[in-house]
Amino acid sequence: WQKSLIHMHKLSLGQDRVEQSSGEITESEGAQVILMCNYTTTSTTPYHFWYKQLPNRSPTFILNQYTTEPDFTKQFSATLNSTSRTFPLMIKDVRVSDSAVYYCALRPTVTKTHSTLIQKRLWPT
């Protein structure tokens, strides 16, 4: 039995915030995993993102509410629910290679400066 380890992080700045389940998720290969993401924003047109970060690597874009990177289309999906303010990431047929830190991010389209500040939350310290 091989397992996949998935780390979750909480990221916040100002009034715009995303919250993810804390801690780690360990699951058997072949299972389906759902990573929750709850958000709060003052923007009327926020953009939602999911990123995957491998050790000692920069985060890699997986998807947003409009598009998914080609390498991730078969296995990863997310549906935005603006009523419950959630953007959960579903990973089908999880594999050991899916072990990573996953980030849910929110970038409102308010001003260029504000958007840049929000986007910096993707980089852990």
PDB file of C-alpha atoms in Angstrom:
ATOM      1  CA  TRP A   1       0.000   0.000   0.000  1.00  0.00           C
ATOM      2  CA  GLN A   2       1.409   3.312  -0.985  1.00  0.00           C
ATOM      3  CA  LYS A   3       0.094   6.516   0.481  1.00  0.00           C
ATOM      4  CA  SER A   4      -0.105  10.095  -0.726  1.00  0.00           C
ATOM      5  CA  LEU A   5       0.579  12.928   1.697  1.00  0.00           C
ATOM      6  CA  ILE A   6      -1.156  16.244   1.150  1.00  0.00           C
ATOM      7  CA  HIS A   7      -0.415  19.341   3.254  1.00  0.00           C
ATOM      8  CA  MET A   8      -2.890  22.169   3.687  1.00  0.00           C
ATOM      9  CA  HIS A   9      -2.202  25.820   4.520  1.00  0.00           C
ATOM     10  CA  LYS A  10      -4.223  28.789   5.703  1.00  0.00           C
ATOM     11  CA  LEU A  11      -3.403  32.047   3.926  1.00  0.00           C
ATOM     12  CA  SER A  12      -4.772  35.486   4.742  1.00  0.00           C
ATOM     13  CA  LEU A  13      -4.249  39.190   4.182  1.00  0.00           C
ATOM     14  CA  GLY A  14      -6.566  42.057   5.036  1.00  0.00           C
ATOM     15  CA  GLN A  15     -10.261  41.537   4.414  1.00  0.00           C
ATOM     16  CA  ASP A  16      -9.672  38.970   1.669  1.00  0.00           C
ATOM     17  CA  ARG A  17      -9.033  35.531   3.084  1.00  0.00           C
ATOM     18  CA  VAL A  18      -8.893  31.869   2.119  1.00  0.00           C
ATOM     19  CA  GLU A  19      -9.061  29.076   4.675  1.00  0.00           C
ATOM     20  CA  GLN A  20      -8.172  25.457   4.094  1.00  0.00           C
ATOM     21  CA  SER A  21      -8.396  22.374   6.251  1.00  0.00           C
ATOM     22  CA  SER A  22      -5.356  22.379   8.495  1.00  0.00           C
ATOM     23  CA  GLY A  23      -2.869  19.577   8.843  1.00  0.00           C
ATOM     24  CA  GLU A  24      -2.203  16.661   6.544  1.00  0.00           C
ATOM     25  CA  ILE A  25      -4.334  14.249   4.579  1.00  0.00           C
ATOM     26  CA  THR A  26      -3.056  10.721   4.044  1.00  0.00           C
ATOM     27  CA  GLU A  27      -4.919   8.568   1.563  1.00  0.00           C
ATOM     28  CA  SER A  28      -4.420   5.287  -0.301  1.00  0.00           C
ATOM     29  CA  GLU A  29      -3.502   5.345  -3.963  1.00  0.00           C
ATOM     30  CA  GLY A  30      -6.504   5.269  -6.257  1.00  0.00           C
ATOM     31  CA  ALA A  31      -8.771   7.132  -3.849  1.00  0.00           C
ATOM     32  CA  GLN A  32     -10.527  10.422  -4.473  1.00  0.00           C
ATOM     33  CA  VAL A  33      -9.469  13.377  -2.322  1.00  0.00           C
ATOM     34  CA  ILE A  34     -11.316  16.659  -1.843  1.00  0.00           C
ATOM     35  CA  LEU A  35      -9.341  19.620  -0.502  1.00  0.00           C
ATOM     36  CA  MET A  36     -11.645  22.272   0.922  1.00  0.00           C
ATOM     37  CA  CYS A  37     -11.163  25.981   0.418  1.00  0.00           C
ATOM     38  CA  ASN A  38     -13.415  28.585   2.043  1.00  0.00           C
ATOM     39  CA  TYR A  39     -12.981  32.216   1.136  1.00  0.00           C
ATOM     40  CA  THR A  40     -13.987  35.713   2.184  1.00  0.00           C
ATOM     41  CA  THR A  41     -13.600  38.685  -0.118  1.00  0.00           C
ATOM     42  CA  THR A  42     -14.831  42.214  -0.616  1.00  0.00           C
ATOM     43  CA  SER A  43     -14.337  41.920  -4.377  1.00  0.00           C
ATOM     44  CA  THR A  44     -17.327  41.511  -6.667  1.00  0.00           C
ATOM     45  CA  THR A  45     -15.212  39.634  -9.219  1.00  0.00           C
ATOM     46  CA  PRO A  46     -12.666  37.499  -7.366  1.00  0.00           C
ATOM     47  CA  TYR A  47     -10.463  34.966  -9.124  1.00  0.00           C
ATOM     48  CA  HIS A  48      -9.798  31.639  -7.420  1.00  0.00           C
ATOM     49  CA  PHE A  49      -6.710  29.510  -7.921  1.00  0.00           C
ATOM     50  CA  TRP A  50      -5.222  26.201  -6.827  1.00  0.00           C
ATOM     51  CA  TYR A  51      -1.467  25.610  -6.821  1.00  0.00           C
ATOM     52  CA  LYS A  52       0.689  22.570  -6.109  1.00  0.00           C
ATOM     53  CA  GLN A  53       4.116  22.951  -4.518  1.00  0.00           C
ATOM     54  CA  LEU A  54       6.723  20.203  -4.411  1.00  0.00           C
ATOM     55  CA  PRO A  55       9.623  20.406  -1.934  1.00  0.00           C
ATOM     56  CA  ASN A  56      12.197  23.069  -2.839  1.00  0.00           C
ATOM     57  CA  ARG A  57      10.145  24.125  -5.864  1.00  0.00           C
ATOM     58  CA  SER A  58       8.013  27.125  -6.747  1.00  0.00           C
ATOM     59  CA  PRO A  59       4.233  26.619  -6.699  1.00  0.00           C
ATOM     60  CA  THR A  60       2.769  25.270  -9.959  1.00  0.00           C
ATOM     61  CA  PHE A  61      -0.569  26.530 -11.243  1.00  0.00           C
ATOM     62  CA  ILE A  62      -3.201  23.758 -11.381  1.00  0.00           C
ATOM     63  CA  LEU A  63      -6.404  25.602 -12.194  1.00  0.00           C
ATOM     64  CA  ASN A  64      -8.710  28.531 -11.599  1.00  0.00           C
ATOM     65  CA  GLN A  65     -12.471  28.723 -11.942  1.00  0.00           C
ATOM     66  CA  TYR A  66     -12.175  29.156 -15.720  1.00  0.00           C
ATOM     67  CA  THR A  67      -9.312  26.964 -16.873  1.00  0.00           C
ATOM     68  CA  THR A  68      -7.174  23.968 -15.922  1.00  0.00           C
ATOM     69  CA  GLU A  69      -3.575  23.432 -16.946  1.00  0.00           C
ATOM     70  CA  PRO A  70      -3.403  20.607 -19.540  1.00  0.00           C
ATOM     71  CA  ASP A  71      -1.199  18.405 -17.341  1.00  0.00           C
ATOM     72  CA  PHE A  72      -3.889  18.396 -14.640  1.00  0.00           C
ATOM     73  CA  THR A  73      -7.143  18.118 -16.624  1.00  0.00           C
ATOM     74  CA  LYS A  74      -7.672  14.347 -16.272  1.00  0.00           C
ATOM     75  CA  GLN A  75      -7.193  14.195 -12.525  1.00  0.00           C
ATOM     76  CA  PHE A  76      -7.928  17.629 -10.997  1.00  0.00           C
ATOM     77  CA  SER A  77     -11.129  19.673 -10.961  1.00  0.00           C
ATOM     78  CA  ALA A  78     -12.764  22.393  -8.872  1.00  0.00           C
ATOM     79  CA  THR A  79     -16.200  23.982  -8.868  1.00  0.00           C
ATOM     80  CA  LEU A  80     -16.782  27.429  -7.458  1.00  0.00           C
ATOM     81  CA  ASN A  81     -19.800  27.795  -5.160  1.00  0.00           C
ATOM     82  CA  SER A  82     -20.306  31.516  -4.591  1.00  0.00           C
ATOM     83  CA  THR A  83     -23.277  30.879  -2.257  1.00  0.00           C
ATOM     84  CA  SER A  84     -21.281  28.829   0.250  1.00  0.00           C
ATOM     85  CA  ARG A  85     -18.073  30.669  -0.695  1.00  0.00           C
ATOM     86  CA  THR A  86     -16.132  27.491  -1.346  1.00  0.00           C
ATOM     87  CA  PHE A  87     -13.771  26.337  -4.093  1.00  0.00           C
ATOM     88  CA  PRO A  88     -12.918  22.690  -3.277  1.00  0.00           C
ATOM     89  CA  LEU A  89     -10.267  20.868  -5.281  1.00  0.00           C
ATOM     90  CA  MET A  90     -11.070  17.284  -6.249  1.00  0.00           C
ATOM     91  CA  ILE A  91      -8.215  14.928  -7.060  1.00  0.00           C
ATOM     92  CA  LYS A  92      -9.284  11.673  -8.698  1.00  0.00           C
ATOM     93  CA  ASP A  93      -7.244   8.475  -8.575  1.00  0.00           C
ATOM     94  CA  VAL A  94      -4.655   9.964  -6.214  1.00  0.00           C
ATOM     95  CA  ARG A  95      -1.051   8.804  -6.691  1.00  0.00           C
ATOM     96  CA  VAL A  96       2.157   9.046  -4.690  1.00  0.00           C
ATOM     97  CA  SER A  97       3.318  11.717  -7.158  1.00  0.00           C
ATOM     98  CA  ASP A  98       0.425  13.875  -5.939  1.00  0.00           C
ATOM     99  CA  SER A  99       2.112  14.249  -2.545  1.00  0.00           C
ATOM    100  CA  ALA A 100       2.668  17.995  -2.191  1.00  0.00           C
ATOM    101  CA  VAL A 101       1.574  21.177  -0.479  1.00  0.00           C
ATOM    102  CA  TYR A 102      -1.607  22.523  -2.090  1.00  0.00           C
ATOM    103  CA  TYR A 103      -2.546  26.195  -1.949  1.00  0.00           C
ATOM    104  CA  CYS A 104      -5.920  27.754  -2.506  1.00  0.00           C
ATOM    105  CA  ALA A 105      -5.514  31.400  -3.487  1.00  0.00           C
ATOM    106  CA  LEU A 106      -7.766  34.368  -4.044  1.00  0.00           C
ATOM    107  CA  ARG A 107      -6.897  37.343  -6.233  1.00  0.00           C
ATOM    108  CA  PRO A 108      -9.567  40.020  -6.391  1.00  0.00           C
ATOM    109  CA  THR A 109      -9.580  42.431  -9.313  1.00  0.00           C
ATOM    110  CA  VAL A 110      -9.685  45.629  -7.246  1.00  0.00           C
ATOM    111  CA  THR A 111      -6.464  47.451  -8.090  1.00  0.00           C
ATOM    112  CA  LYS A 112      -3.162  46.324  -9.477  1.00  0.00           C
ATOM    113  CA  THR A 113      -1.407  46.993  -6.165  1.00  0.00           C
ATOM    114  CA  HIS A 114      -4.036  45.154  -4.145  1.00  0.00           C
ATOM    115  CA  SER A 115      -4.010  42.170  -6.489  1.00  0.00           C
ATOM    116  CA  THR A 116      -0.238  41.916  -6.251  1.00  0.00           C
ATOM    117  CA  LEU A 117      -0.371  41.926  -2.449  1.00  0.00           C
ATOM    118  CA  ILE A 118      -2.970  39.189  -2.359  1.00  0.00           C
ATOM    119  CA  GLN A 119      -1.030  37.067  -4.795  1.00  0.00           C
ATOM    120  CA  LYS A 120       2.059  37.135  -2.578  1.00  0.00           C
ATOM    121  CA  ARG A 121       0.226  34.915  -0.109  1.00  0.00           C
ATOM    122  CA  LEU A 122       1.118  31.978  -2.342  1.00  0.00           C
ATOM    123  CA  TRP A 123       4.705  32.039  -1.168  1.00  0.00           C
ATOM    124  CA  PRO A 124       5.192  30.502   2.280  1.00  0.00           C
ATOM    125  CA  THR A 125       7.760  31.987   4.632  1.00  0.00           C
TER     126      THR A 125
END
